Short mmCIF file of C-alpha atoms in Angstrom, two decimals:
data_model
loop_
_atom_site.label_atom_id
_atom_site.label_comp_id
_atom_site.label_asym_id
_atom_site.label_seq_id
_atom_site.Cartn_x
_atom_site.Cartn_y
_atom_site.Cartn_z
CA UNK H 1 39.20 56.53 84.71
CA UNK H 2 41.39 57.56 82.30
CA UNK H 3 42.59 61.09 81.84
CA UNK H 4 39.98 63.46 81.19
CA UNK H 5 39.56 64.80 77.55
CA UNK H 6 36.18 67.07 77.65
CA UNK H 7 34.47 68.57 80.65
CA UNK H 8 31.22 69.59 80.51
CA UNK H 9 29.63 71.68 83.42
CA UNK H 10 26.28 73.11 83.80
CA UNK H 11 25.87 73.78 80.01
CA UNK H 12 22.73 75.82 78.87
CA UNK H 13 21.99 76.72 75.09
CA UNK H 14 18.79 78.66 74.29
CA UNK H 15 17.65 79.35 71.18
CA UNK H 16 15.12 81.90 71.54
CA UNK H 17 12.23 80.37 73.58
CA UNK H 18 13.74 77.29 72.77
CA UNK H 19 16.20 75.31 75.05
CA UNK H 20 18.40 73.02 73.70
CA UNK H 21 20.44 71.90 76.55
CA UNK H 22 19.47 72.27 79.98
CA UNK H 23 22.56 72.18 82.82
CA UNK H 24 24.28 69.12 81.12
CA UNK H 25 27.29 68.26 83.31
CA UNK H 26 29.58 65.08 82.35
CA UNK H 27 32.87 64.72 81.49
CA UNK H 28 34.98 62.33 78.59
CA UNK H 29 37.84 60.00 79.19
CA UNK H 30 40.65 59.75 77.10
CA UNK H 31 40.86 56.76 74.50
CA UNK H 32 37.15 55.41 74.64
CA UNK H 33 34.34 55.26 72.37
CA UNK H 34 31.20 57.01 73.44
CA UNK H 35 27.34 56.81 72.16
CA UNK H 36 25.65 60.39 72.45
CA UNK H 37 22.40 58.90 72.01
CA UNK H 38 18.62 60.71 71.95
CA UNK H 39 15.73 61.40 69.95
CA UNK H 40 15.90 63.84 67.11
CA UNK H 41 15.91 67.30 68.70
CA UNK H 42 17.60 66.38 71.96
CA UNK H 43 20.35 68.47 71.38
CA UNK H 44 22.93 66.06 69.89
CA UNK H 45 23.82 68.30 67.47
CA UNK H 46 24.20 71.53 69.58
CA UNK H 47 26.52 69.70 71.83
CA UNK H 48 28.95 68.56 69.61
CA UNK H 49 28.62 72.11 67.81
CA UNK H 50 29.49 73.36 71.26
CA UNK H 51 32.29 71.67 72.53
CA UNK H 52 34.07 72.64 68.68
CA UNK H 53 33.38 76.21 69.21
CA UNK H 54 31.10 76.12 66.48
CA UNK H 55 28.40 77.38 68.33
CA UNK H 56 28.39 79.28 71.75
CA UNK H 57 26.80 78.40 74.80
CA UNK H 58 24.50 80.75 76.62
CA UNK H 59 26.07 79.68 80.30
CA UNK H 60 28.02 76.96 81.65
CA UNK H 61 31.60 75.98 81.38
CA UNK H 62 33.47 73.81 78.60
CA UNK H 63 36.99 72.16 78.74
CA UNK H 64 38.58 70.43 75.67
CA UNK H 65 41.77 69.25 76.49
CA UNK H 66 42.13 71.66 79.53
CA UNK H 67 41.14 74.75 77.88
CA UNK H 68 38.35 76.61 76.17
CA UNK H 69 37.66 75.69 72.30
CA UNK H 70 37.00 78.74 71.13
CA UNK H 71 39.06 80.32 68.92
CA UNK H 72 41.95 78.02 70.14
CA UNK H 73 44.22 76.20 67.92
CA UNK H 74 46.12 73.67 69.37
CA UNK H 75 42.56 72.46 71.11
CA UNK H 76 40.80 72.57 67.55
CA UNK H 77 44.03 70.97 65.65
CA UNK H 78 43.16 67.68 67.85
CA UNK H 79 39.50 67.72 67.01
CA UNK H 80 37.31 65.99 64.17
CA UNK H 81 33.92 67.18 63.57
CA UNK H 82 31.99 65.03 60.95
CA UNK H 83 28.34 65.83 60.73
CA UNK H 84 25.84 65.10 58.72
CA UNK H 85 24.72 68.70 57.42
CA UNK H 86 28.32 69.65 56.56
CA UNK H 87 28.53 71.47 53.25
CA UNK H 88 31.54 71.60 50.69
CA UNK H 89 32.45 74.68 48.35
CA UNK H 90 30.75 73.73 45.31
CA UNK H 91 34.40 73.84 43.28
CA UNK H 92 35.44 70.99 44.78
CA UNK H 93 35.86 67.22 44.19
CA UNK H 94 36.41 64.62 46.30
CA UNK H 95 40.07 64.44 46.48
CA UNK H 96 39.96 68.05 46.77
CA UNK H 97 38.50 67.54 50.03
CA UNK H 98 40.73 64.94 51.36
CA UNK H 99 43.39 67.29 50.21
CA UNK H 100 41.74 69.93 52.55
CA UNK H 101 41.62 67.54 55.36
CA UNK H 102 44.90 66.23 55.16
CA UNK H 103 46.11 70.54 55.45
CA UNK H 104 44.50 71.07 58.42
CA UNK H 105 44.97 67.73 60.04
CA UNK H 106 48.12 67.31 61.54
CA UNK H 107 47.74 63.40 62.24
CA UNK H 108 46.42 62.91 58.73
CA UNK H 109 47.14 59.08 57.52
CA UNK H 110 46.90 59.76 53.36
CA UNK H 111 47.16 55.74 53.42
CA UNK H 112 44.16 55.32 55.36
CA UNK H 113 42.37 57.75 53.21
CA UNK H 114 43.01 55.76 49.91
CA UNK H 115 41.99 52.42 51.32
CA UNK H 116 38.43 53.68 52.87
CA UNK H 117 37.69 55.51 49.28
CA UNK H 118 38.55 52.33 47.56
CA UNK H 119 35.96 50.29 50.11
CA UNK H 120 33.75 52.63 50.28
CA UNK H 121 33.94 52.85 46.39
CA UNK H 122 34.31 57.11 45.67
CA UNK H 123 35.03 58.52 42.52
CA UNK H 124 37.87 60.38 43.72
CA UNK H 125 37.11 62.87 40.67
CA UNK H 126 33.88 63.46 40.62
CA UNK H 127 32.48 67.08 42.00
CA UNK H 128 31.01 67.05 45.85
CA UNK H 129 27.92 68.55 44.19
CA UNK H 130 27.25 65.39 41.83
CA UNK H 131 27.68 63.11 44.82
CA UNK H 132 24.72 60.72 46.38
CA UNK H 133 23.59 61.55 49.75
CA UNK H 134 25.18 58.43 50.53
CA UNK H 135 28.47 58.89 49.24
CA UNK H 136 28.77 62.60 50.75
CA UNK H 137 28.20 60.45 54.32
CA UNK H 138 31.11 58.18 53.40
CA UNK H 139 33.38 61.35 52.14
CA UNK H 140 32.74 62.55 55.61
CA UNK H 141 33.66 59.44 57.57
CA UNK H 142 36.56 59.15 55.29
CA UNK H 143 38.00 62.59 56.40
CA UNK H 144 36.63 61.38 60.04
CA UNK H 145 38.76 58.45 60.19
CA UNK H 146 41.47 59.43 58.12
CA UNK H 147 42.45 62.41 60.72
CA UNK H 148 43.06 60.23 63.66
CA UNK H 149 42.13 62.91 65.53
CA UNK H 150 42.34 62.36 69.58
CA UNK H 151 39.12 63.58 69.98
CA UNK H 152 36.34 62.71 66.86
CA UNK H 153 32.87 63.50 66.55
CA UNK H 154 30.74 61.62 64.60
CA UNK H 155 27.41 63.20 64.28
CA UNK H 156 24.83 60.76 62.53
CA UNK H 157 27.46 60.14 60.00
CA UNK H 158 25.30 57.27 58.24
CA UNK H 159 22.69 59.58 56.42
CA UNK H 160 22.19 57.27 53.43
CA UNK H 161 24.18 54.40 53.29
CA UNK H 162 23.54 51.29 52.61
CA UNK H 163 24.13 48.16 55.26
CA UNK H 164 27.35 47.22 53.59
CA UNK H 165 28.50 50.92 53.89
CA UNK H 166 27.84 50.77 57.45
CA UNK H 167 29.33 47.32 58.23
CA UNK H 168 32.49 48.63 56.39
CA UNK H 169 32.34 52.22 58.81
CA UNK H 170 31.91 50.07 61.71
CA UNK H 171 34.85 47.67 61.20
CA UNK H 172 37.31 50.31 60.09
CA UNK H 173 36.40 52.18 63.22
CA UNK H 174 36.99 49.94 65.47
CA UNK H 175 40.47 48.29 63.68
CA UNK H 176 41.39 51.73 63.54
CA UNK H 177 40.45 52.41 67.03
CA UNK H 178 42.31 49.37 68.30
CA UNK H 179 45.36 50.46 66.42
CA UNK H 180 45.19 54.41 67.25
CA UNK H 181 43.36 54.49 70.31
CA UNK H 182 41.34 58.22 70.84
CA UNK H 183 38.21 59.35 72.01
CA UNK H 184 35.63 58.67 69.54
CA UNK H 185 32.10 60.14 70.08
CA UNK H 186 29.20 58.42 68.18
CA UNK H 187 25.86 60.25 67.98
CA UNK H 188 23.31 57.80 66.24
CA UNK H 189 19.80 56.80 65.81
CA UNK H 190 21.17 53.34 65.01
CA UNK H 191 21.78 51.99 68.15
CA UNK H 192 21.44 48.18 68.17
CA UNK H 193 24.10 48.70 64.79
CA UNK H 194 26.23 50.04 67.21
CA UNK H 195 25.94 48.53 70.57
CA UNK H 196 28.93 46.65 70.37
CA UNK H 197 31.12 49.37 69.67
CA UNK H 198 29.99 51.51 72.59
CA UNK H 199 31.62 51.70 75.97
CA UNK H 200 30.03 54.35 77.83
CA UNK H 201 26.51 55.91 76.95
CA UNK H 202 25.64 59.46 77.18
CA UNK H 203 21.91 59.78 76.71
CA UNK H 204 20.06 62.99 76.11
CA UNK H 205 16.47 64.20 76.26
CA UNK H 206 15.08 67.36 75.88
CA UNK H 207 18.34 68.92 76.19
CA UNK H 208 19.03 67.08 79.50
CA UNK H 209 21.35 64.34 80.43
CA UNK H 210 19.04 60.95 81.46
CA UNK H 211 22.19 58.74 81.32
CA UNK H 212 26.26 58.70 81.91
CA UNK H 213 26.80 55.22 82.50
CA UNK H 214 29.06 52.16 81.09
CA UNK H 215 27.41 50.13 78.68
CA UNK H 216 28.01 47.14 80.15
CA UNK H 217 26.69 48.44 83.59
CA UNK H 218 23.75 49.80 81.97
CA UNK H 219 22.69 46.09 79.96
CA UNK H 220 22.31 44.85 83.77
CA UNK H 221 20.35 47.64 84.94
CA UNK H 222 17.49 47.05 82.91
CA UNK H 223 15.65 43.74 82.53
CA UNK H 224 12.43 42.91 80.68
CA UNK H 225 10.38 40.17 82.33
CA UNK H 226 7.60 38.33 81.39
CA UNK H 227 5.27 35.98 83.17
CA UNK H 228 1.90 36.09 85.44
CA UNK H 229 0.91 39.76 86.02
CA UNK H 230 1.01 38.64 90.02
CA UNK H 231 4.38 37.64 89.23
CA UNK H 232 5.84 40.38 87.07
CA UNK H 233 4.10 42.90 90.26
CA UNK H 234 6.31 41.21 92.37
CA UNK H 235 9.40 41.54 90.68
CA UNK H 236 8.63 45.17 89.35
CA UNK H 237 8.87 46.33 92.83
CA UNK H 238 12.48 45.90 93.06
CA UNK H 239 13.19 48.68 90.81
CA UNK H 240 11.63 51.05 88.61
CA UNK H 241 9.21 50.10 86.09
CA UNK H 242 9.67 52.02 82.64
CA UNK H 243 7.67 49.82 80.26
CA UNK H 244 4.29 47.43 80.60
CA UNK H 245 2.55 45.27 78.18
CA UNK H 246 -0.47 43.09 79.30
CA UNK H 247 -1.71 40.29 76.87
CA UNK H 248 -4.77 38.50 79.08
CA UNK H 249 -3.22 37.36 82.27
CA UNK H 250 0.66 37.91 81.35
CA UNK H 251 2.67 40.88 81.62
CA UNK H 252 5.81 42.20 80.05
CA UNK H 253 7.75 44.17 82.25
CA UNK H 254 11.11 46.05 81.42
CA UNK H 255 12.83 47.41 84.85
CA UNK H 256 15.60 49.37 85.81
CA UNK H 257 17.20 48.81 89.30
CA UNK H 258 20.50 47.76 90.33
CA UNK H 259 19.83 43.95 89.74
CA UNK H 260 22.36 41.27 90.58
CA UNK H 261 22.57 37.10 90.45
CA UNK H 262 20.45 37.04 93.37
CA UNK H 263 17.53 39.16 91.07
CA UNK H 264 18.14 36.67 88.67
CA UNK H 265 17.31 33.68 90.64
CA UNK H 266 14.52 35.40 92.30
CA UNK H 267 12.69 36.23 88.60
CA UNK H 268 13.40 32.68 88.23
CA UNK H 269 11.57 31.33 91.12
CA UNK H 270 8.56 33.54 90.29
CA UNK H 271 8.44 32.00 87.24
CA UNK H 272 9.42 34.55 85.13
CA UNK H 273 10.89 34.76 81.52
CA UNK H 274 14.15 37.57 82.11
CA UNK H 275 16.12 38.94 79.57
CA UNK H 276 18.26 42.02 79.50
CA UNK H 277 17.13 44.55 77.58
CA UNK H 278 19.11 45.67 74.37
CA UNK H 279 20.74 49.02 74.42
CA UNK H 280 18.57 50.29 71.68
CA UNK H 281 15.06 48.93 73.95
CA UNK H 282 16.70 50.53 76.88
CA UNK H 283 17.09 53.89 75.15
CA UNK H 284 13.42 54.05 73.76
CA UNK H 285 11.91 53.01 76.94
CA UNK H 286 13.80 55.95 79.08
CA UNK H 287 13.20 58.46 76.67
CA UNK H 288 9.26 57.75 76.26
CA UNK H 289 8.71 56.70 79.79
CA UNK H 290 9.86 60.68 80.84
CA UNK H 291 7.03 62.02 79.04
CA UNK H 292 5.72 64.80 80.53
CA UNK H 293 7.45 64.53 83.83
CA UNK H 294 11.01 64.58 85.15
CA UNK H 295 13.46 62.72 84.22
CA UNK H 296 14.84 59.51 86.19
CA UNK H 297 11.82 59.83 88.85
CA UNK H 298 11.62 56.51 90.04
CA UNK H 299 8.67 54.23 89.50
CA UNK H 300 7.68 56.39 86.37
CA UNK H 301 5.55 53.90 84.45
CA UNK H 302 3.72 53.84 80.95
CA UNK H 303 1.20 50.95 80.29
CA UNK H 304 -0.38 49.97 77.21
CA UNK H 305 -2.79 47.11 77.22
CA UNK H 306 -2.92 44.82 74.42
CA UNK H 307 -6.21 42.81 73.97
CA UNK M 1 49.80 82.24 61.20
CA UNK M 2 50.56 78.56 60.29
CA UNK M 3 46.92 77.90 60.57
CA UNK M 4 46.22 81.05 58.59
CA UNK M 5 48.66 79.90 55.84
CA UNK M 6 46.60 76.73 55.79
CA UNK M 7 43.31 78.02 55.41
CA UNK M 8 44.89 80.18 52.28
CA UNK M 9 46.35 76.90 50.78
CA UNK M 10 42.61 75.17 51.64
CA UNK M 11 41.16 77.91 49.51
CA UNK M 12 43.42 77.30 46.48
CA UNK M 13 43.10 73.68 46.55
CA UNK M 14 40.81 74.05 43.48
CA UNK M 15 43.14 76.68 42.02
CA UNK M 16 42.45 76.21 38.35
CA UNK M 17 38.78 76.88 39.11
CA UNK M 18 39.77 80.10 41.28
CA UNK M 19 42.09 81.46 38.70
CA UNK M 20 39.78 79.91 35.66
CA UNK M 21 36.41 81.93 36.42
CA UNK M 22 38.48 85.52 36.32
CA UNK M 23 40.59 85.45 33.73
CA UNK M 24 38.30 82.70 31.05
CA UNK M 25 35.85 85.72 31.50
CA UNK M 26 37.76 88.76 31.09
CA UNK M 27 39.52 86.82 28.01
CA UNK M 28 36.23 86.51 26.70
CA UNK M 29 35.12 90.14 27.12
CA UNK M 30 38.55 90.78 25.44
CA UNK M 31 38.55 88.65 22.62
CA UNK M 32 34.77 89.86 21.79
CA UNK M 33 35.78 93.47 22.13
CA UNK M 34 39.21 92.94 19.81
CA UNK M 35 36.87 91.21 17.04
CA UNK M 36 34.50 93.77 17.11
CA UNK M 37 37.31 96.63 16.95
CA UNK M 38 38.95 94.92 14.42
CA UNK M 39 35.83 94.48 11.99
CA UNK M 40 34.80 98.47 12.57
CA UNK M 41 38.37 99.36 12.29
CA UNK M 42 37.37 103.37 13.32
CA UNK M 43 41.31 104.29 14.78
CA UNK M 44 40.37 107.73 16.16
CA UNK M 45 37.45 106.97 18.80
CA UNK M 46 39.34 104.98 20.76
CA UNK M 47 36.43 104.31 23.89
CA UNK M 48 36.87 102.32 26.83
CA UNK M 49 35.00 99.60 26.51
CA UNK M 50 34.06 98.52 30.23
CA UNK M 51 35.10 95.25 29.78
CA UNK M 52 37.82 95.25 32.34
CA UNK M 53 35.00 95.48 35.04
CA UNK M 54 34.26 91.82 34.18
CA UNK M 55 37.25 90.63 36.30
CA UNK M 56 36.21 92.69 39.45
CA UNK M 57 32.63 91.50 39.40
CA UNK M 58 34.15 88.43 39.06
CA UNK M 59 36.37 88.37 42.17
CA UNK M 60 33.63 90.26 44.72
CA UNK M 61 31.68 87.18 44.00
CA UNK M 62 34.56 84.99 44.78
CA UNK M 63 34.75 86.79 47.95
CA UNK M 64 30.88 86.46 48.83
CA UNK M 65 31.60 82.69 47.82
CA UNK M 66 34.34 82.65 50.35
CA UNK M 67 31.93 83.54 53.15
CA UNK M 68 28.77 81.54 52.32
CA UNK M 69 30.99 78.09 50.91
CA UNK M 70 34.65 78.27 52.26
CA UNK M 71 33.78 79.50 56.15
CA UNK M 72 31.23 76.55 57.02
CA UNK M 73 34.12 73.97 55.10
CA UNK M 74 36.83 75.30 56.90
CA UNK M 75 34.98 75.85 60.61
CA UNK M 76 33.88 72.66 60.20
CA UNK M 77 37.38 70.68 59.36
CA UNK M 78 38.12 72.69 62.63
CA UNK M 79 39.67 75.87 61.76
CA UNK M 80 39.75 78.93 63.96
CA UNK M 81 37.77 82.36 62.99
CA UNK M 82 40.48 84.30 63.44
CA UNK M 83 42.67 81.96 61.08
CA UNK M 84 39.88 81.91 58.51
CA UNK M 85 39.90 85.91 58.31
CA UNK M 86 43.45 85.86 58.45
CA UNK M 87 43.92 83.15 55.84
CA UNK M 88 40.96 84.53 53.32
CA UNK M 89 42.60 87.99 53.67
CA UNK M 90 45.95 86.91 52.46
CA UNK M 91 44.64 84.16 49.83
CA UNK M 92 42.20 87.52 48.08
CA UNK M 93 45.09 89.67 48.80
CA UNK M 94 47.46 87.65 47.15
CA UNK M 95 45.32 87.02 43.80
CA UNK M 96 44.66 91.13 44.12
CA UNK M 97 48.27 91.89 44.19
CA UNK M 98 49.31 89.30 41.17
CA UNK M 99 46.19 90.26 39.25
CA UNK M 100 46.64 93.80 39.47
CA UNK M 101 50.49 93.27 38.17
CA UNK M 102 49.38 91.06 35.47
CA UNK M 103 46.48 94.03 34.10
CA UNK M 104 49.06 96.83 34.55
CA UNK M 105 51.46 94.99 32.44
CA UNK M 106 48.63 94.69 29.94
CA UNK M 107 47.77 98.34 29.88
CA UNK M 108 51.08 99.23 29.23
CA UNK M 109 51.38 96.65 26.16
CA UNK M 110 48.19 98.11 25.25
CA UNK M 111 49.08 101.47 24.84
CA UNK M 112 52.75 100.27 23.01
CA UNK M 113 50.70 98.50 20.54
CA UNK M 114 48.56 101.13 19.69
CA UNK M 115 45.31 99.33 21.29
CA UNK M 116 46.29 95.74 19.87
CA UNK M 117 46.77 97.77 16.20
CA UNK M 118 42.89 98.33 16.39
CA UNK M 119 42.53 101.32 18.67
CA UNK M 120 41.23 99.25 21.35
CA UNK M 121 41.33 100.56 25.19
CA UNK M 122 40.34 97.43 27.16
CA UNK M 123 42.85 97.69 30.04
CA UNK M 124 43.53 101.18 30.06
CA UNK M 125 41.06 104.17 32.11
CA UNK M 126 41.56 107.43 30.27
CA UNK M 127 38.82 109.14 32.12
CA UNK M 128 41.07 108.52 34.93
CA UNK M 129 44.12 108.72 33.38
CA UNK M 130 46.97 108.01 36.22
CA UNK M 131 50.60 108.72 34.95
CA UNK M 132 52.43 107.64 38.07
CA UNK M 133 53.71 103.91 37.66
CA UNK M 134 53.35 102.85 41.18
CA UNK M 135 49.64 104.47 41.26
CA UNK M 136 48.98 103.33 38.65
CA UNK M 137 49.45 99.56 39.73
CA UNK M 138 47.71 100.64 42.86
CA UNK M 139 44.55 102.05 40.68
CA UNK M 140 44.11 98.29 39.26
CA UNK M 141 45.08 96.76 42.78
CA UNK M 142 43.09 98.82 45.33
CA UNK M 143 39.45 98.64 43.73
CA UNK M 144 39.98 94.64 44.28
CA UNK M 145 40.59 95.22 47.84
CA UNK M 146 37.27 97.81 47.98
CA UNK M 147 35.10 94.92 46.10
CA UNK M 148 36.26 92.16 48.10
CA UNK M 149 35.78 93.45 51.59
CA UNK M 150 32.29 94.88 50.46
CA UNK M 151 31.76 91.11 49.40
CA UNK M 152 33.16 89.74 52.81
CA UNK M 153 30.83 92.05 54.98
CA UNK M 154 27.86 91.71 53.28
CA UNK M 155 27.78 87.88 52.96
CA UNK M 156 28.87 87.69 56.79
CA UNK M 157 25.61 89.93 57.99
CA UNK M 158 23.78 87.16 56.17
CA UNK M 159 26.07 84.56 57.62
CA UNK M 160 25.95 86.17 61.10
CA UNK M 161 22.29 87.48 61.09
CA UNK M 162 20.47 85.44 58.31
CA UNK M 163 17.74 87.02 56.18
CA UNK M 164 17.02 89.52 58.95
CA UNK M 165 20.20 91.23 59.02
CA UNK M 166 20.30 91.45 55.05
CA UNK M 167 16.53 93.40 55.44
CA UNK M 168 18.22 95.53 58.20
CA UNK M 169 20.95 96.18 56.20
CA UNK M 170 19.03 97.09 52.90
CA UNK M 171 16.83 99.38 55.06
CA UNK M 172 19.40 101.05 56.68
CA UNK M 173 21.65 101.66 53.37
CA UNK M 174 18.47 102.88 51.80
CA UNK M 175 17.20 105.23 54.45
CA UNK M 176 21.20 106.71 54.74
CA UNK M 177 21.63 106.99 50.55
CA UNK M 178 17.92 108.11 49.88
CA UNK M 179 17.89 110.73 52.79
CA UNK M 180 21.39 111.92 51.73
CA UNK M 181 19.81 112.34 48.14
CA UNK M 182 16.87 113.93 49.68
CA UNK M 183 18.66 116.51 51.48
CA UNK M 184 21.52 116.95 48.37
CA UNK M 185 18.31 117.97 46.38
CA UNK M 186 16.68 120.36 48.72
CA UNK M 187 20.25 122.14 49.57
CA UNK M 188 20.90 122.05 45.81
CA UNK M 189 24.55 120.66 46.52
CA UNK M 190 24.12 118.11 43.31
CA UNK M 191 26.65 120.73 41.51
CA UNK M 192 28.84 121.30 44.23
CA UNK M 193 29.07 117.13 44.61
CA UNK M 194 29.83 116.86 40.64
CA UNK M 195 32.46 119.52 40.99
CA UNK M 196 34.02 117.78 43.87
CA UNK M 197 33.92 114.52 42.16
CA UNK M 198 35.43 116.23 39.01
CA UNK M 199 38.09 117.88 40.91
CA UNK M 200 39.60 114.51 42.38
CA UNK M 201 42.33 113.21 40.44
CA UNK M 202 42.57 109.93 39.36
CA UNK M 203 44.47 108.72 42.20
CA UNK M 204 42.38 109.69 44.51
CA UNK M 205 39.31 107.75 42.95
CA UNK M 206 40.73 104.69 42.51
CA UNK M 207 43.33 104.77 45.10
CA UNK M 208 42.65 106.92 47.93
CA UNK M 209 39.10 107.06 48.54
CA UNK M 210 38.79 103.00 47.86
CA UNK M 211 41.56 102.57 50.69
CA UNK M 212 40.09 104.62 53.06
CA UNK M 213 36.76 102.87 52.46
CA UNK M 214 38.48 99.56 52.70
CA UNK M 215 39.88 99.84 56.15
CA UNK M 216 36.58 100.12 58.01
CA UNK M 217 35.09 97.25 55.94
CA UNK M 218 37.97 95.11 56.83
CA UNK M 219 37.61 96.09 60.89
CA UNK M 220 33.33 95.46 60.73
CA UNK M 221 34.24 92.12 58.84
CA UNK M 222 36.36 91.06 61.32
CA UNK M 223 34.33 91.85 64.28
CA UNK M 224 31.08 90.25 62.74
CA UNK M 225 32.90 86.93 61.76
CA UNK M 226 34.19 86.81 65.73
CA UNK M 227 30.79 85.27 66.47
CA UNK M 228 29.74 84.02 63.21
CA UNK M 229 28.63 80.08 63.01
CA UNK M 230 28.43 78.19 60.08
#
């Protein structure tokens, strides 16, 4: 694995009775793109706020570039955290915000910033209060990309952005990442849109880490098989069934397991249609399959019957 | 320290609006007073207008905005709380020093021109007459600092503890001041309190006591901001 940039050990955060993060542990390597996935209220934003010293952990340890980020200039100056809820002083215009960001981020690239302003068609002289939701998101994205921080967090940065602008974001992100590699954490609900970008998946549900796995490995791990119920039953025994839909005498099941080519052959021999589940399907199945039970318990099944 | 200066520069990126509000409002207040005095033409009275207070009120509000608006922005960009606090004090202190200098010069000019030719006393403070030039300069500067740190401290209580914090602060203040008023009335201290204020020199009222109050506010603000979240 590449050098470690972030280490999180047994991190817990409570707000009164609410446990936002519950014993989370993982690490992030250098120059990779991570997808931080999970439902609303899963604890993604809290996690990123603690890693950037904007919030305080209840217990557990975090290290960013080997040190605790709180009041640590050498760590903070290497981080860029773009969040959907970011507010700006009401007297600032777009170009003021970019100027401010350029003062703060040592690796700021003005050329890239200006190019992105053009790409997103952002009016530089407009007051931030008068920007639409999409324009505000674009402003955040520009700050996040042009800062070229060695550790960059994007927390649902696309709110209000149209499909074209989102594609520009993904394209620019990948292009700039290729030329200037850095560690990027992308927290998003639009999983299908970013599934090609993400190299490593972190899935959080109800404050707990459900998945910490290479995106490529995950894709092979979860399969959707469809065919006669008996054959599906037969195949599903080799893994953990996450979801099943019945239609007459045929079933369609999402199964998680350590599948290899032999398993694929076996499925075909059983007369089953086989396909790798999309990242979005996997996330949906995993986060709904754990309702009311401990996460990642083998054999957790959620059945629904269609008539 | 470098990062603190970065915060100070951060707060100055839109400097025309920072300077414009304070001096724009003061200038309009001054011009209205000038017009009224020019119309009345009664040079004997020489009252103080109180219009000078406008720039102090604007600066007080600006300091509240530093916490409610600049703090989430600067922390969001990745500044430490220490740098933000130091930078804000530098930024605000520089304004206080500069503005007090301008106000001092205007008060000198006002005296030299016999109240702008119409007996207007806008920048001078006859009630708290301070003759010593250094003390007179500080009499303009220190109240800026006191109001600024009151603004910082109150806004930080809100930032850190929310509405409940503000209500608690309000209740505590009410009980303290109300209790003191009851005590003073009961013990018939009001005359003595009035005498005490009358005995204080202008320098003590505008420089000494405000400076003494500013220090604990600065310390309290620092302690609160250490654990405040944007």
